[in-house]
CSV table of C-alpha atoms and ligand atoms in Angstrom, one decimal:
chain,number,residue,atom,x,y,z
A,188,MET,CA,-7.6,12.5,-21.7
A,189,HIS,CA,-5.1,10.4,-19.9
A,190,GLN,CA,-2.5,12.4,-18.0
A,191,ALA,CA,0.6,11.0,-16.4
A,192,VAL,CA,0.3,10.6,-12.6
A,193,GLY,CA,3.4,10.7,-10.4
A,194,ILE,CA,4.4,10.9,-6.7
A,195,ILE,CA,5.5,14.4,-5.8
A,196,GLY,CA,6.0,13.9,-2.1
A,197,SER,CA,6.0,11.2,0.6
A,198,GLY,CA,6.4,10.7,4.3
A,199,TYR,CA,5.8,8.2,7.1
A,200,TYR,CA,5.4,8.2,10.8
A,201,VAL,CA,5.7,5.5,13.4
A,202,PRO,CA,4.9,5.9,17.1
A,203,GLU,CA,7.8,6.2,19.5
A,204,ARG,CA,7.0,3.3,21.8
A,205,ILE,CA,8.8,0.1,20.8
A,206,VAL,CA,7.5,-3.2,22.1
A,207,SER,CA,10.0,-6.0,21.5
A,208,ASN,CA,9.5,-9.7,21.4
A,209,ILE,CA,11.2,-9.9,24.8
A,210,ASP,CA,8.6,-7.5,26.1
A,211,LEU,CA,5.9,-9.9,24.8
A,212,GLU,CA,7.6,-12.9,26.4
A,213,ASN,CA,6.8,-11.2,29.7
A,214,MET,CA,3.1,-10.9,28.8
A,215,LEU,CA,2.3,-14.1,26.9
A,216,ASP,CA,3.3,-17.7,26.4
A,217,THR,CA,5.7,-16.9,23.5
A,218,THR,CA,9.3,-16.5,22.8
A,219,ASP,CA,11.5,-14.2,20.8
A,220,GLU,CA,12.9,-17.2,19.0
A,221,TRP,CA,9.4,-18.4,17.9
A,222,ILE,CA,8.3,-14.9,16.6
A,223,TRP,CA,11.6,-14.2,14.9
A,224,SER,CA,12.0,-17.6,13.2
A,225,ARG,CA,8.3,-17.8,12.1
A,226,THR,CA,7.8,-14.2,11.0
A,227,GLY,CA,11.0,-12.2,10.9
A,228,ILE,CA,9.6,-9.7,13.5
A,229,ARG,CA,11.8,-8.5,16.4
A,230,GLU,CA,9.8,-5.5,17.5
A,231,ARG,CA,6.8,-3.3,16.6
A,232,ARG,CA,5.7,0.3,17.4
A,233,ILE,CA,2.6,0.8,19.5
A,234,ALA,CA,0.7,4.1,19.6
A,235,ALA,CA,0.4,6.1,22.9
A,236,ASN,CA,-2.9,5.9,24.6
A,237,ASN,CA,-3.8,9.5,23.5
A,238,GLN,CA,-2.7,8.9,19.9
A,239,VAL,CA,-5.5,7.9,17.5
A,240,THR,CA,-5.1,6.6,13.9
A,241,SER,CA,-5.8,10.1,12.4
A,242,ASP,CA,-2.9,11.4,14.5
A,243,LEU,CA,-0.5,9.0,12.9
A,244,ALA,CA,-2.0,9.8,9.5
A,245,VAL,CA,-1.7,13.5,10.0
A,246,ALA,CA,2.0,13.2,11.0
A,247,ALA,CA,2.7,11.1,7.8
A,248,GLY,CA,0.6,13.4,5.7
A,249,GLN,CA,2.3,16.6,7.0
A,250,LYS,CA,5.7,15.1,6.0
A,251,ALA,CA,4.4,14.1,2.6
A,252,LEU,CA,3.0,17.6,2.0
A,253,LEU,CA,6.3,19.2,3.1
A,254,ASP,CA,8.2,16.9,0.9
A,255,SER,CA,6.0,17.8,-2.1
A,256,GLY,CA,6.4,21.5,-1.5
A,257,ILE,CA,2.7,22.2,-2.1
A,258,GLU,CA,0.2,24.0,0.2
A,259,ALA,CA,-2.5,22.1,2.1
A,260,GLY,CA,-5.1,24.1,0.1
A,261,GLU,CA,-3.9,22.6,-3.1
A,262,ILE,CA,-5.0,19.1,-2.2
A,263,ASP,CA,-8.2,18.1,-4.1
A,264,LEU,CA,-8.7,14.6,-2.8
A,265,VAL,CA,-7.8,12.6,0.4
A,266,ILE,CA,-8.1,8.9,0.5
A,267,VAL,CA,-7.3,7.1,3.8
A,268,ALA,CA,-6.8,3.4,3.6
A,269,THR,CA,-7.4,1.9,7.1
A,270,MET,CA,-9.2,-0.9,8.9
A,271,THR,CA,-8.7,0.8,12.2
A,272,PRO,CA,-10.4,4.1,11.8
A,273,ASP,CA,-10.7,6.6,14.7
A,274,MET,CA,-14.4,5.5,14.8
A,275,PRO,CA,-16.9,3.7,12.4
A,276,PHE,CA,-18.0,7.1,11.1
A,277,PRO,CA,-17.4,9.8,10.2
A,278,ALA,CA,-14.6,8.7,7.9
A,279,THR,CA,-11.1,9.2,9.3
A,280,ALA,CA,-10.3,11.0,6.1
A,281,CYS,CA,-12.7,13.7,7.1
A,282,ILE,CA,-11.0,14.1,10.5
A,283,ILE,CA,-7.7,14.3,8.7
A,284,GLN,CA,-9.0,16.9,6.3
A,285,LYS,CA,-9.9,19.1,9.2
A,286,LYS,CA,-6.7,18.5,11.2
A,287,LEU,CA,-4.5,19.2,8.1
A,288,GLY,CA,-6.6,22.1,6.9
A,289,LEU,CA,-7.1,20.6,3.5
A,290,SER,CA,-10.0,23.0,3.0
A,291,LYS,CA,-11.0,22.1,-0.6
A,292,ALA,CA,-10.3,18.4,-0.5
A,293,VAL,CA,-12.9,15.7,-1.0
A,294,ALA,CA,-12.1,13.0,1.6
A,295,PHE,CA,-13.1,9.4,2.1
A,296,ASP,CA,-11.9,6.2,3.7
A,297,LEU,CA,-11.2,3.0,1.8
A,298,SER,CA,-11.5,-0.5,3.3
A,299,ALA,CA,-9.2,-3.0,1.7
A,300,ALA,CA,-7.2,-4.1,4.7
A,301,CYS,CA,-3.4,-4.6,4.0
A,302,SER,CA,-3.9,-3.9,0.3
A,303,GLY,CA,-5.6,-0.6,1.1
A,304,PHE,CA,-2.7,1.7,0.1
A,305,ILE,CA,-2.4,0.1,-3.3
A,306,TYR,CA,-6.2,0.3,-3.8
A,307,GLY,CA,-6.1,4.0,-2.6
A,308,VAL,CA,-3.3,4.8,-5.1
A,309,SER,CA,-5.3,3.2,-7.9
A,310,VAL,CA,-8.5,5.1,-7.1
A,311,ALA,CA,-6.6,8.4,-6.9
A,312,GLN,CA,-4.8,7.6,-10.1
A,313,GLN,CA,-8.1,7.3,-11.9
A,314,TYR,CA,-9.4,10.7,-10.7
A,315,LEU,CA,-6.1,12.4,-11.6
A,316,GLN,CA,-5.7,10.7,-15.0
A,317,ASN,CA,-9.1,11.7,-16.2
A,318,GLY,CA,-8.7,15.3,-15.0
A,319,THR,CA,-11.4,15.3,-12.3
A,320,TYR,CA,-8.8,16.3,-9.7
A,321,ARG,CA,-5.2,17.5,-9.9
A,322,THR,CA,-3.6,16.6,-6.6
A,323,ALA,CA,-4.3,13.8,-4.1
A,324,LEU,CA,-3.1,12.7,-0.7
A,325,VAL,CA,-3.2,9.0,-0.2
A,326,ILE,CA,-2.5,7.7,3.3
A,327,GLY,CA,-2.3,4.2,4.7
A,328,ALA,CA,-2.7,4.4,8.5
A,329,GLU,CA,-3.3,1.8,11.2
A,330,GLU,CA,-3.5,1.3,14.9
A,331,MET,CA,-3.6,-2.5,14.8
A,332,SER,CA,-2.8,-2.5,18.5
A,333,ARG,CA,-6.3,-1.3,19.2
A,334,ILE,CA,-8.0,-4.3,17.6
A,335,LEU,CA,-5.6,-7.0,18.8
A,336,ASP,CA,-6.5,-9.6,21.4
A,337,TRP,CA,-3.4,-9.2,23.6
A,338,LYS,CA,-4.2,-12.6,25.1
A,339,ASP,CA,-4.1,-14.4,21.7
A,340,ARG,CA,-0.4,-15.2,20.9
A,341,ASN,CA,-1.5,-16.4,17.4
A,342,THR,CA,-2.2,-12.9,16.3
A,343,CYS,CA,-1.0,-10.1,18.7
A,344,VAL,CA,2.7,-10.7,18.1
A,345,LEU,CA,2.3,-10.1,14.4
A,346,PHE,CA,1.0,-6.5,14.0
A,347,GLY,CA,2.1,-2.9,14.8
A,348,ASP,CA,1.0,0.7,14.3
A,349,GLY,CA,2.1,3.3,11.8
A,350,ALA,CA,1.2,5.5,8.8
A,351,GLY,CA,2.6,6.3,5.4
A,352,ALA,CA,1.5,8.9,2.8
A,353,VAL,CA,2.1,10.0,-0.7
A,354,VAL,CA,1.1,13.1,-2.7
A,355,LEU,CA,0.1,12.3,-6.2
A,356,GLN,CA,-0.2,14.8,-9.0
A,357,ALA,CA,-1.6,14.8,-12.5
A,358,GLY,CA,1.0,15.8,-15.1
A,359,ALA,CA,4.0,14.7,-12.9
A,360,LYS,CA,6.2,12.6,-15.1
A,361,GLU,CA,8.8,11.7,-12.4
A,362,ARG,CA,8.0,8.7,-10.1
A,363,GLU,CA,5.2,8.0,-12.5
A,364,ILE,CA,2.7,5.2,-11.8
A,365,ILE,CA,2.9,3.2,-15.0
A,366,SER,CA,0.8,0.1,-14.1
A,367,VAL,CA,-1.7,-1.0,-11.5
A,368,HIS,CA,-3.4,-4.4,-11.0
A,369,LEU,CA,-6.0,-5.2,-8.3
A,370,GLY,CA,-7.6,-8.5,-7.3
A,371,THR,CA,-10.3,-9.6,-4.9
A,372,ASP,CA,-11.5,-13.1,-3.7
A,373,GLY,CA,-14.4,-12.8,-1.3
A,374,SER,CA,-14.3,-16.5,-0.6
A,375,GLY,CA,-11.5,-15.7,1.8
A,376,CYS,CA,-13.6,-13.2,3.8
A,377,ASP,CA,-13.9,-15.4,6.9
A,378,LEU,CA,-10.2,-16.0,7.3
A,379,LEU,CA,-9.2,-12.6,8.6
A,380,LYS,CA,-11.9,-10.4,10.2
A,381,MET,CA,-13.2,-8.5,13.2
A,382,THR,CA,-16.8,-9.9,13.5
A,383,ALA,CA,-18.5,-7.6,15.9
A,384,GLY,CA,-19.3,-3.9,15.9
A,385,GLY,CA,-21.1,-3.8,12.6
A,386,SER,CA,-24.7,-4.7,11.5
A,387,LEU,CA,-24.0,-8.4,11.9
A,388,LEU,CA,-23.2,-8.3,15.5
A,389,PRO,CA,-23.7,-4.9,17.1
A,390,ALA,CA,-21.8,-4.3,20.3
A,391,SER,CA,-23.3,-6.1,23.2
A,392,HIS,CA,-22.2,-7.6,26.5
A,393,GLU,CA,-22.1,-11.0,24.7
A,394,THR,CA,-19.9,-9.7,21.8
A,395,ILE,CA,-17.5,-8.3,24.4
A,396,ASP,CA,-17.5,-11.5,26.5
A,397,GLN,CA,-16.8,-13.6,23.4
A,398,ARG,CA,-13.9,-11.2,22.5
A,399,LEU,CA,-15.4,-10.6,19.0
A,400,HIS,CA,-14.2,-7.0,18.8
A,401,PHE,CA,-10.7,-8.3,18.2
A,402,LEU,CA,-9.0,-9.3,15.0
A,403,GLN,CA,-9.4,-13.1,14.2
A,404,MET,CA,-7.2,-14.8,11.7
A,405,ASN,CA,-6.6,-18.2,10.2
A,406,GLY,CA,-2.9,-17.5,9.5
A,407,LYS,CA,-2.1,-20.8,7.9
A,408,GLU,CA,-4.7,-20.5,5.2
A,409,ILE,CA,-3.8,-16.9,4.4
A,410,TYR,CA,-0.2,-17.9,4.3
A,411,LYS,CA,-0.9,-20.4,1.5
A,412,TYR,CA,-2.6,-17.8,-0.6
A,413,ALA,CA,-0.6,-14.6,-0.1
A,414,ALA,CA,2.7,-15.2,-2.0
A,415,LYS,CA,0.8,-16.8,-4.9
A,416,ALA,CA,-1.6,-13.9,-5.2
A,417,MET,CA,1.1,-11.2,-5.0
A,418,ALA,CA,3.3,-13.1,-7.5
A,419,GLU,CA,0.4,-13.4,-10.0
A,420,SER,CA,-0.6,-9.8,-9.6
A,421,THR,CA,3.1,-8.7,-10.0
A,422,ILE,CA,3.3,-10.6,-13.3
A,423,ILE,CA,0.0,-9.2,-14.6
A,424,ALA,CA,0.9,-5.6,-13.7
A,425,LEU,CA,4.3,-6.0,-15.4
A,426,ASN,CA,2.9,-7.8,-18.5
A,427,LYS,CA,0.5,-4.9,-19.1
A,428,ILE,CA,3.5,-2.7,-19.8
A,429,GLY,CA,5.7,-5.3,-21.5
A,430,LEU,CA,8.0,-5.9,-18.5
A,431,SER,CA,8.9,-9.0,-16.5
A,432,PRO,CA,10.2,-9.5,-12.9
A,433,ARG,CA,13.8,-9.2,-14.1
A,434,ASP,CA,13.0,-5.6,-15.0
A,435,ILE,CA,12.2,-4.7,-11.3
A,436,ASP,CA,15.0,-2.7,-9.7
A,437,ILE,CA,13.4,-2.9,-6.2
A,438,LEU,CA,10.4,-4.8,-5.0
A,439,ILE,CA,8.6,-3.3,-2.0
A,440,PRO,CA,6.0,-5.7,-0.7
A,441,HIS,CA,3.5,-5.6,2.1
A,442,GLN,CA,5.3,-6.8,5.2
A,443,ALA,CA,3.3,-9.6,6.8
A,444,ASN,CA,5.9,-12.4,7.2
A,445,ILE,CA,9.4,-12.7,6.0
A,446,ARG,CA,8.6,-16.3,4.9
A,447,ILE,CA,5.8,-15.0,2.6
A,448,LEU,CA,8.3,-12.5,1.1
A,449,GLU,CA,10.8,-15.4,0.5
A,450,GLY,CA,8.0,-17.4,-1.2
A,451,LEU,CA,7.1,-14.4,-3.3
A,452,ALA,CA,10.8,-13.9,-4.4
A,453,GLU,CA,11.0,-17.6,-5.2
A,454,ARG,CA,7.9,-17.6,-7.3
A,455,LEU,CA,9.1,-14.6,-9.3
A,456,LYS,CA,12.6,-16.0,-9.5
A,457,TYR,CA,13.7,-12.7,-8.2
A,458,PRO,CA,16.6,-12.1,-5.8
A,459,LEU,CA,15.6,-11.6,-2.2
A,460,SER,CA,18.4,-9.1,-1.9
A,461,ASN,CA,16.4,-6.7,-4.0
A,462,VAL,CA,13.2,-7.1,-1.9
A,463,TYR,CA,12.9,-4.3,0.7
A,464,VAL,CA,12.3,-5.8,4.1
A,465,ASN,CA,11.7,-3.9,7.3
A,466,ILE,CA,9.3,-6.2,9.1
A,467,SER,CA,11.8,-6.8,11.9
A,468,LYS,CA,11.2,-3.2,13.1
A,469,TYR,CA,7.5,-2.8,12.6
A,470,GLY,CA,5.7,-6.1,12.2
A,471,ASN,CA,2.6,-6.0,10.0
A,472,THR,CA,1.2,-2.5,9.9
A,473,SER,CA,-1.5,-3.4,7.4
A,474,ALA,CA,-2.3,-0.5,5.0
A,475,ALA,CA,0.6,1.5,6.4
A,476,SER,CA,3.3,-1.1,5.6
A,477,ILE,CA,3.9,-0.5,1.9
A,478,PRO,CA,4.1,3.4,2.1
A,479,ILE,CA,6.3,3.2,5.2
A,480,ALA,CA,8.6,0.8,3.4
A,481,LEU,CA,8.5,2.9,0.2
A,482,VAL,CA,9.5,6.1,2.1
A,483,GLU,CA,12.2,4.3,4.1
A,484,ALA,CA,13.7,2.9,0.9
A,485,GLU,CA,13.7,6.3,-0.7
A,486,GLU,CA,15.3,7.9,2.4
A,487,ALA,CA,18.0,5.2,2.4
A,488,GLY,CA,18.9,6.3,-1.2
A,489,MET,CA,17.8,3.0,-2.6
A,490,LEU,CA,15.5,4.4,-5.3
A,491,LYS,CA,17.2,6.0,-8.3
A,492,ARG,CA,15.8,8.0,-11.2
A,493,ASP,CA,14.1,5.7,-13.8
A,494,ASP,CA,14.2,2.7,-11.5
A,495,ILE,CA,11.3,0.3,-11.8
A,496,VAL,CA,9.8,0.2,-8.3
A,497,LEU,CA,7.2,-2.4,-7.7
A,498,LEU,CA,4.7,-2.3,-4.8
A,499,THR,CA,2.6,-5.4,-4.1
A,500,GLY,CA,0.3,-6.3,-1.2
A,501,PHE,CA,-2.2,-8.9,0.1
A,502,GLY,CA,-4.7,-8.7,2.8
A,503,ALA,CA,-8.1,-9.5,4.3
A,504,GLY,CA,-11.0,-9.9,1.9
A,505,PHE,CA,-9.0,-11.4,0.3
A,506,THR,CA,-7.7,-8.3,-1.5
A,507,TRP,CA,-4.4,-7.9,-3.3
A,508,GLY,CA,-2.8,-5.5,-5.7
A,509,THR,CA,0.3,-4.2,-7.4
A,510,CYS,CA,1.5,-0.8,-8.5
A,511,VAL,CA,4.5,-0.2,-10.7
A,512,ILE,CA,6.3,3.1,-10.5
A,513,LYS,CA,9.0,4.5,-12.8
A,514,TRP,CA,11.0,6.5,-10.3
B,1878,UT7,O1,-1.4,-9.0,6.3
B,1878,UT7,C1,-1.9,-10.1,5.6
B,1878,UT7,C2,-2.6,-11.1,6.6
B,1878,UT7,N1,-1.8,-11.9,7.4
B,1878,UT7,C3,-0.8,-12.7,7.0
B,1878,UT7,O2,-0.3,-12.7,5.9
B,1878,UT7,C4,-0.3,-13.8,8.0
B,1878,UT7,C5,-0.1,-15.1,7.3
B,1878,UT7,N2,0.3,-16.2,8.1
B,1878,UT7,C6,1.4,-16.3,8.8
B,1878,UT7,O3,2.2,-15.4,8.7
B,1878,UT7,C7,1.7,-17.5,9.6
B,1878,UT7,O4,0.8,-18.5,9.3
B,1878,UT7,C8,1.7,-17.3,11.1
B,1878,UT7,C9,3.0,-16.5,11.5
B,1878,UT7,C10,0.5,-16.6,11.6
B,1878,UT7,C11,1.9,-18.6,11.8
B,1878,UT7,O5,3.0,-19.3,11.4
B,1878,UT7,P1,2.9,-20.9,11.2
B,1878,UT7,O6,4.3,-21.4,10.9
B,1878,UT7,O7,1.8,-21.2,10.2
B,1878,UT7,O8,2.5,-21.4,12.6
B,1878,UT7,P2,1.2,-22.3,13.0
B,1878,UT7,O9,0.0,-21.4,13.0
B,1878,UT7,O10,1.3,-23.6,12.3
B,1878,UT7,O11,1.5,-22.5,14.5
B,1878,UT7,C12,2.5,-23.5,14.9
B,1878,UT7,C13,2.5,-23.6,16.4
B,1878,UT7,C14,1.1,-23.9,17.0
B,1878,UT7,O12,1.3,-24.8,18.1
B,1878,UT7,P3,0.9,-26.3,17.9
B,1878,UT7,O13,-0.6,-26.3,17.6
B,1878,UT7,O14,1.7,-26.8,16.7
B,1878,UT7,O15,1.3,-26.9,19.2
B,1878,UT7,C15,0.8,-22.5,17.6
B,1878,UT7,O16,-0.1,-22.6,18.8
B,1878,UT7,O17,3.0,-22.4,17.0
B,1878,UT7,C16,2.1,-22.0,18.0
B,1878,UT7,N3,2.1,-20.5,18.1
B,1878,UT7,C17,3.0,-19.9,18.9
B,1878,UT7,N4,4.0,-20.3,19.7
B,1878,UT7,C18,4.7,-19.3,20.4
B,1878,UT7,C19,1.3,-19.6,17.5
B,1878,UT7,N5,1.7,-18.4,17.8
B,1878,UT7,C20,2.7,-18.5,18.7
B,1878,UT7,C21,3.5,-17.6,19.4
B,1878,UT7,N6,4.5,-18.0,20.2
B,1878,UT7,N7,3.3,-16.2,19.3
C-alpha cells in the first residue's frame, strides 16, 4: 500500500536579534565586503541567551500546526533534524513533544547536518506511505551560534540560528512529495565536524583549551563538492519521475553560500532567477535553511498549485539529498 504524502501545513521561526556583518567587523578581523562578496551573507539571526533549539523548533512547529488546521493530538510522529540539540540526550524531539503537547507522537532526532530536513522528510514519507502513521511533524532547527568559535573568522561569519517545520499527512494529494533522493559519502566526515563532547573526546579541560567543542570546517574542500552533489542528486530525483531541470518551477536549495547556488544553477543549466535565495538575511542555518526558505517562498506567493518545487541540500558527513514536491 503506497499512499500519497503531502504537506498540509508549514511554518518557520527566526530569533529577533540580528547580527550584521558590520557588527562582526567590530568583533573580528573581517569586513562586510569580504563576507558579502564571498558568501552573499549580510546578516544572521542569533538566539537570545535563554532561547534553546527546542524553543525555536516549538515556535516553528506551532505555526505549522496552526497552518495545517490539525490538533496537536493528531500528530503520530515527530522528527527533528538538528546538529545543535538542546543536549546530547534526551532527543530534542522528545522535549518538543512535551512542549507542544503531542501526546501520542513517537519522537526522535535525526543527525544529517544541513541535509537533515530532507532526510527527515524522506523518513517520515516512508512511515506515512506504508500506513504505519498518518500525520508527521518534521522540523529542522538549529542554534549554530552555540557551537561556533566566535574567534574563528573562517567559520563564525557563515552561520545563523532558526527553525522551519512542515506537517505531512498520508492521503494528502496537494503539495505531494513525488520524488526523493538521498546520498552519503563518509570520506568527507573530517571536513566539517565538532570533535569533542562524544565518545572520541569526552569533555575535559584539554578539549576546552583546544577549542574542540566548536565547529571546525575545511570550507574550500566542501565548496568543491557541494554544487556537484546537489546537481547530481537533483537530476536523479527528477529522472525517477521522468522530469528534467527545465521542469522545475522553483528551486529551493540549502543556503550555504551564494556562489555554491550559482554553481548549482550553472551545472543544471537552470536560471538563477528561479532559485530561491535568502542567505543574505540568515546565513547558513543548517537543517533549518531549506524549510525556512520553503515557507518564505510560499508566504511570498511564489508557489502555485501544480508547480514543481525542488528542495536540495548538502552538508556534513557528507550528506546530501533532494525532494521534489508537486505543489
Ligand atoms: O552547509 C554546508 C557546509 N558548508 C559550506 O557549504 C561552506 C562551503 N565553503 C564556502 O562557502 C567557502 O569555502 C568559504 C566561504 C568558507 C570560504 O570562501 P573561499 O573563497 O574559499 O575563501 P578561502 O577559504 O580561500 O579564504 C580566502 C582568504 C584567506 O586568507 P589568505 O589565506 O588567502 O590570506 C582567509 O584567511 O580569506 C580569508 N578569510 C577571511 N577574511 C576576512 C577567511 N574568512 C574570512 C573572513 N573575513 N571572515
